[in-house]
PDB file of C-alpha atoms in Angstrom:
ATOM      1  CA  MET A 144      -0.004   0.055   0.001  1.00 51.00           C
ATOM      2  CA  GLU A 145       1.371   3.420  -1.113  1.00 52.00           C
ATOM      3  CA  GLY A 146       0.133   6.705  -0.323  1.00 53.00           C
ATOM      4  CA  GLY A 147      -0.514   9.542  -2.542  1.00 56.00           C
ATOM      5  CA  GLU A 148      -2.572  12.758  -2.712  1.00 61.00           C
ATOM      6  CA  VAL A 149      -5.725  12.228  -1.274  1.00 70.00           C
ATOM      7  CA  ASN A 150      -9.305  13.719  -0.962  1.00 80.00           C
ATOM      8  CA  PRO A 151     -10.542  11.827   1.878  1.00 89.00           C
ATOM      9  CA  HIS A 152     -14.364  11.693   2.718  1.00 91.00           C
ATOM     10  CA  ALA A 153     -16.547   9.973   5.586  1.00 94.00           C
ATOM     11  CA  GLY A 154     -17.430   6.339   4.780  1.00 96.00           C
ATOM     12  CA  GLU A 155     -14.309   5.936   2.383  1.00 96.00           C
ATOM     13  CA  PRO A 156     -12.715   2.515   2.977  1.00 98.00           C
ATOM     14  CA  LEU A 157      -8.949   2.326   3.182  1.00 98.00           C
ATOM     15  CA  PRO A 158      -7.565  -0.716   1.287  1.00 98.00           C
ATOM     16  CA  PRO A 159      -6.709  -3.794   3.401  1.00 98.00           C
ATOM     17  CA  LEU A 160      -3.143  -4.434   4.376  1.00 98.00           C
ATOM     18  CA  GLU A 161      -2.074  -7.858   5.638  1.00 98.00           C
ATOM     19  CA  ILE A 162       1.167  -8.224   7.834  1.00 98.00           C
ATOM     20  CA  PRO A 163       2.582 -11.734   8.738  1.00 98.00           C
ATOM     21  CA  VAL A 164       3.567 -11.830  12.458  1.00 98.00           C
ATOM     22  CA  THR A 165       6.822 -13.389  12.741  1.00 98.00           C
ATOM     23  CA  ARG A 166       8.766 -14.103  15.650  1.00 97.00           C
ATOM     24  CA  THR A 167      11.413 -11.730  14.360  1.00 97.00           C
ATOM     25  CA  LEU A 168       8.764  -8.938  14.071  1.00 96.00           C
ATOM     26  CA  ILE A 169       7.674  -9.542  17.598  1.00 97.00           C
ATOM     27  CA  VAL A 170      11.144  -9.897  19.312  1.00 96.00           C
ATOM     28  CA  SER A 171      12.553  -6.650  17.167  1.00 95.00           C
ATOM     29  CA  GLY A 172       9.371  -4.684  17.783  1.00 94.00           C
ATOM     30  CA  ALA A 173       9.623  -5.492  21.459  1.00 94.00           C
ATOM     31  CA  LEU A 174      13.407  -4.571  21.909  1.00 93.00           C
ATOM     32  CA  ALA A 175      12.859  -1.319  19.634  1.00 94.00           C
ATOM     33  CA  SER A 176      10.194  -0.314  22.139  1.00 92.00           C
ATOM     34  CA  ARG A 177      12.425  -1.041  25.050  1.00 93.00           C
ATOM     35  CA  ASP A 178      10.143  -3.526  26.236  1.00 82.00           C
ATOM     36  CA  PHE A 179      12.048  -6.359  27.778  1.00 91.00           C
ATOM     37  CA  GLN A 180       8.990  -8.320  29.323  1.00 90.00           C
ATOM     38  CA  ASP A 181      10.129 -12.088  28.451  1.00 90.00           C
ATOM     39  CA  VAL A 182       6.402 -12.987  27.229  1.00 88.00           C
ATOM     40  CA  HIS A 183       7.828 -11.095  23.885  1.00 93.00           C
ATOM     41  CA  HIS A 184      11.079 -12.731  23.479  1.00 94.00           C
ATOM     42  CA  ASP A 185      11.157 -16.178  25.238  1.00 89.00           C
ATOM     43  CA  ALA A 186       8.522 -18.787  24.312  1.00 94.00           C
ATOM     44  CA  GLU A 187       9.288 -21.140  27.380  1.00 96.00           C
ATOM     45  CA  ALA A 188       8.725 -18.260  29.851  1.00 95.00           C
ATOM     46  CA  ALA A 189       5.595 -17.196  27.954  1.00 96.00           C
ATOM     47  CA  ARG A 190       4.129 -20.914  28.035  1.00 96.00           C
ATOM     48  CA  GLU A 191       4.997 -20.840  32.248  1.00 97.00           C
ATOM     49  CA  LYS A 192       2.904 -17.644  32.052  1.00 97.00           C
ATOM     50  CA  GLY A 193      -0.128 -19.206  30.565  1.00 96.00           C
ATOM     51  CA  SER A 194       0.194 -17.972  26.909  1.00 97.00           C
ATOM     52  CA  PRO A 195       0.936 -20.640  24.148  1.00 97.00           C
ATOM     53  CA  ASP A 196       3.805 -18.653  22.483  1.00 96.00           C
ATOM     54  CA  ILE A 197       5.580 -15.039  22.512  1.00 97.00           C
ATOM     55  CA  PHE A 198       2.850 -12.612  21.458  1.00 96.00           C
ATOM     56  CA  MET A 199       3.333  -9.048  20.332  1.00 98.00           C
ATOM     57  CA  ASN A 200       3.451  -5.964  22.256  1.00 97.00           C
ATOM     58  CA  ILE A 201       0.976  -2.891  22.293  1.00 95.00           C
ATOM     59  CA  LEU A 202       3.888  -0.513  20.898  1.00 96.00           C
ATOM     60  CA  THR A 203       4.539  -2.755  17.941  1.00 97.00           C
ATOM     61  CA  THR A 204       1.040  -2.872  17.424  1.00 98.00           C
ATOM     62  CA  ASN A 205       0.404   1.007  17.792  1.00 96.00           C
ATOM     63  CA  GLY A 206       3.297   1.284  15.219  1.00 96.00           C
ATOM     64  CA  LEU A 207       1.646  -0.859  12.660  1.00 98.00           C
ATOM     65  CA  VAL A 208      -1.759   0.675  13.275  1.00 98.00           C
ATOM     66  CA  GLY A 209       0.195   4.106  12.514  1.00 97.00           C
ATOM     67  CA  ARG A 210       1.882   2.712   9.524  1.00 97.00           C
ATOM     68  CA  TYR A 211      -1.143   1.501   8.085  1.00 98.00           C
ATOM     69  CA  VAL A 212      -2.879   5.022   7.933  1.00 98.00           C
ATOM     70  CA  THR A 213       0.067   6.854   7.132  1.00 96.00           C
ATOM     71  CA  GLY A 214       0.715   4.330   4.304  1.00 96.00           C
ATOM     72  CA  TRP A 215      -2.810   5.318   3.047  1.00 96.00           C
ATOM     73  CA  ALA A 216      -2.562   9.124   3.708  1.00 94.00           C
ATOM     74  CA  GLY A 217       0.688   9.748   1.983  1.00 92.00           C
ATOM     75  CA  PRO A 218       4.083  11.645   2.846  1.00 89.00           C
ATOM     76  CA  HIS A 219       2.436  14.862   3.581  1.00 86.00           C
ATOM     77  CA  ALA A 220       0.370  13.287   6.509  1.00 93.00           C
ATOM     78  CA  ALA A 221       1.081  13.853  10.029  1.00 94.00           C
ATOM     79  CA  LEU A 222       0.020  11.314  12.622  1.00 96.00           C
ATOM     80  CA  ARG A 223      -1.866  13.183  15.522  1.00 96.00           C
ATOM     81  CA  LYS A 224      -3.238  10.672  17.612  1.00 97.00           C
ATOM     82  CA  VAL A 225      -3.400   6.852  17.642  1.00 96.00           C
ATOM     83  CA  ALA A 226      -5.915   5.358  20.355  1.00 97.00           C
ATOM     84  CA  VAL A 227      -6.402   1.714  20.394  1.00 97.00           C
ATOM     85  CA  ARG A 228      -7.759  -1.209  22.437  1.00 98.00           C
ATOM     86  CA  LEU A 229      -6.353  -4.674  22.230  1.00 97.00           C
ATOM     87  CA  GLY A 230      -8.135  -7.540  22.039  1.00 98.00           C
ATOM     88  CA  VAL A 231      -6.727 -11.209  21.360  1.00 98.00           C
ATOM     89  CA  PRO A 232      -2.933 -11.860  21.078  1.00 98.00           C
ATOM     90  CA  ALA A 233      -0.848 -11.866  17.916  1.00 98.00           C
ATOM     91  CA  TYR A 234       1.355 -14.705  17.982  1.00 98.00           C
ATOM     92  CA  PRO A 235       4.031 -15.957  15.474  1.00 98.00           C
ATOM     93  CA  GLY A 236       2.436 -17.317  12.402  1.00 98.00           C
ATOM     94  CA  ASP A 237      -0.660 -15.266  12.443  1.00 98.00           C
ATOM     95  CA  THR A 238      -1.556 -12.651   9.717  1.00 98.00           C
ATOM     96  CA  LEU A 239      -2.535  -9.285  11.207  1.00 98.00           C
ATOM     97  CA  ALA A 240      -5.274  -7.751   8.484  1.00 99.00           C
ATOM     98  CA  LEU A 241      -5.707  -4.412   8.963  1.00 99.00           C
ATOM     99  CA  SER A 242      -8.702  -2.495   7.425  1.00 99.00           C
ATOM    100  CA  GLY A 243      -9.924   0.712   8.096  1.00 99.00           C
ATOM    101  CA  ARG A 244     -12.451   3.642   7.225  1.00 99.00           C
ATOM    102  CA  VAL A 245     -12.672   7.290   7.029  1.00 98.00           C
ATOM    103  CA  THR A 246     -15.140   8.338   9.811  1.00 98.00           C
ATOM    104  CA  ALA A 247     -14.638  12.214   9.969  1.00 97.00           C
ATOM    105  CA  VAL A 248     -12.950  14.611   7.867  1.00 95.00           C
ATOM    106  CA  THR A 249     -12.500  18.408   8.806  1.00 94.00           C
ATOM    107  CA  TYR A 250     -10.930  20.419   6.126  1.00 88.00           C
ATOM    108  CA  GLU A 251      -9.206  23.758   7.064  1.00 82.00           C
ATOM    109  CA  ALA A 252      -9.086  26.965   5.224  1.00 71.00           C
ATOM    110  CA  PRO A 253      -5.545  27.577   3.199  1.00 66.00           C
ATOM    111  CA  GLU A 254      -3.194  29.884   4.872  1.00 63.00           C
ATOM    112  CA  ALA A 255      -1.526  30.095   1.333  1.00 55.00           C
ATOM    113  CA  PRO A 256      -2.599  29.490  -2.039  1.00 55.00           C
ATOM    114  CA  GLY A 257      -2.594  25.694  -2.435  1.00 56.00           C
ATOM    115  CA  GLY A 258      -2.603  24.991   1.130  1.00 61.00           C
ATOM    116  CA  GLU A 259      -5.679  23.100   1.796  1.00 80.00           C
ATOM    117  CA  SER A 260      -5.364  20.511   4.551  1.00 87.00           C
ATOM    118  CA  ALA A 261      -7.744  18.283   6.216  1.00 92.00           C
ATOM    119  CA  THR A 262      -7.593  16.569   9.661  1.00 96.00           C
ATOM    120  CA  VAL A 263      -9.052  12.946   9.160  1.00 97.00           C
ATOM    121  CA  GLU A 264     -10.318  10.293  11.703  1.00 98.00           C
ATOM    122  CA  VAL A 265     -10.004   6.566  10.516  1.00 99.00           C
ATOM    123  CA  ALA A 266     -11.560   3.645  12.338  1.00 99.00           C
ATOM    124  CA  VAL A 267      -8.999   0.945  12.250  1.00 99.00           C
ATOM    125  CA  ARG A 268      -9.256  -2.699  12.694  1.00 99.00           C
ATOM    126  CA  GLY A 269      -6.622  -5.476  12.950  1.00 99.00           C
ATOM    127  CA  ALA A 270      -7.664  -9.057  13.096  1.00 98.00           C
ATOM    128  CA  GLY A 271      -6.211 -12.375  13.061  1.00 96.00           C
ATOM    129  CA  ARG A 272      -6.739 -16.079  13.399  1.00 96.00           C
ATOM    130  CA  LEU A 273      -8.277 -15.767  16.911  1.00 97.00           C
ATOM    131  CA  GLY A 274     -10.146 -12.478  16.109  1.00 98.00           C
ATOM    132  CA  ASP A 275      -9.800  -8.960  16.834  1.00 99.00           C
ATOM    133  CA  HIS A 276      -6.039  -7.953  17.718  1.00 98.00           C
ATOM    134  CA  VAL A 277      -6.616  -4.420  17.693  1.00 99.00           C
ATOM    135  CA  THR A 278      -9.436  -1.785  17.080  1.00 99.00           C
ATOM    136  CA  GLY A 279      -9.223   2.068  17.538  1.00 98.00           C
ATOM    137  CA  THR A 280      -9.187   5.511  15.991  1.00 98.00           C
ATOM    138  CA  VAL A 281      -6.398   7.280  13.959  1.00 98.00           C
ATOM    139  CA  THR A 282      -6.313  10.879  13.593  1.00 98.00           C
ATOM    140  CA  VAL A 283      -3.916  12.328  10.711  1.00 97.00           C
ATOM    141  CA  THR A 284      -3.458  15.918   9.317  1.00 95.00           C
ATOM    142  CA  LEU A 285      -2.966  15.845   5.722  1.00 90.00           C
ATOM    143  CA  ARG A 286      -2.508  18.104   2.586  1.00 80.00           C
ATOM    144  CA  THR A 287      -5.312  17.223   0.256  1.00 71.00           C
ATOM    145  CA  ALA A 288      -4.803  16.815  -3.490  1.00 62.00           C
ATOM    146  CA  ALA A 289      -6.022  20.061  -3.984  1.00 59.00           C
ATOM    147  CA  GLY A 290      -3.584  21.498  -1.794  1.00 52.00           C
ATOM    148  CA  GLN A 291      -0.637  19.508  -3.372  1.00 49.00           C
ATOM    149  CA  GLU A 292       1.671  21.665  -5.690  1.00 48.00           C
ATOM    150  CA  GLY A 293       0.455  21.149  -9.430  1.00 41.00           C
ATOM    151  CA  ALA A 294      -2.717  18.933  -8.566  1.00 38.00           C
ATOM    152  CA  SER A 295      -5.799  19.808 -10.385  1.00 34.00           C
ATOM    153  CA  PRO A 296      -9.403  19.590  -9.279  1.00 35.00           C
ATOM    154  CA  GLY A 297     -10.676  16.266  -9.881  1.00 33.00           C
ATOM    155  CA  GLU A 298      -7.270  14.674 -10.473  1.00 33.00           C
ATOM    156  CA  GLU A 299      -7.316  10.986 -10.207  1.00 31.00           C
ATOM    157  CA  ARG A 300      -5.718  10.171  -6.915  1.00 34.00           C
ATOM    158  CA  GLY A 301      -1.981   9.140  -7.164  1.00 34.00           C
ATOM    159  CA  ALA A 302      -1.972  10.009 -10.716  1.00 31.00           C
ATOM    160  CA  ALA A 303       1.242  11.400 -12.338  1.00 33.00           C
ATOM    161  CA  PRO A 304       0.910  14.607 -14.634  1.00 34.00           C
ATOM    162  CA  ALA A 305       1.112  12.593 -17.795  1.00 37.00           C
ATOM    163  CA  ASP A 306      -1.735  10.157 -16.462  1.00 37.00           C
ATOM    164  CA  ARG A 307      -3.949  13.029 -15.548  1.00 32.00           C
ATOM    165  CA  LYS A 308      -7.215  13.396 -17.224  1.00 38.00           C
ATOM    166  CA  ASP A 309      -6.801  16.668 -18.441  1.00 37.00           C
ATOM    167  CA  ALA A 310      -3.134  16.002 -19.748  1.00 37.00           C
ATOM    168  CA  SER A 311      -2.564  16.645 -23.440  1.00 34.00           C
TER     169      SER A 311
END
């Protein structure tokens, strides 16, 4: 999934994204977020504590949810808020299937010509084989296609200049 220029509207679905949950992802995510709890890197310790295996930590989940939304919103998006609720654990061998839908868009008046921006709220769900691993809401601020340099009204999302409807 690669973001481009967007003109989001409430009700718009985001393209799905599937992320394989590997031992490497779980352990590296825990280490990168300085979460040294043994249940995120030691399978035997996780089993002793009642889990069938190591499992992904919340900070890795937050990062993946943020990546999902900013990947759709494009390089001009700024992540403003990630509010999630964890459900079932994500274990090695699972696939985290992320889906989302725009729930609210607030357009802001441009401060300069071509500077239109929007604050966008997206409801996100990440499900695995056991059910919902994460649900929540992400808020981003982005420049809309109308606010992108060289963009034309009605331009197709992500179209290169030669691919525009009005190109000659």
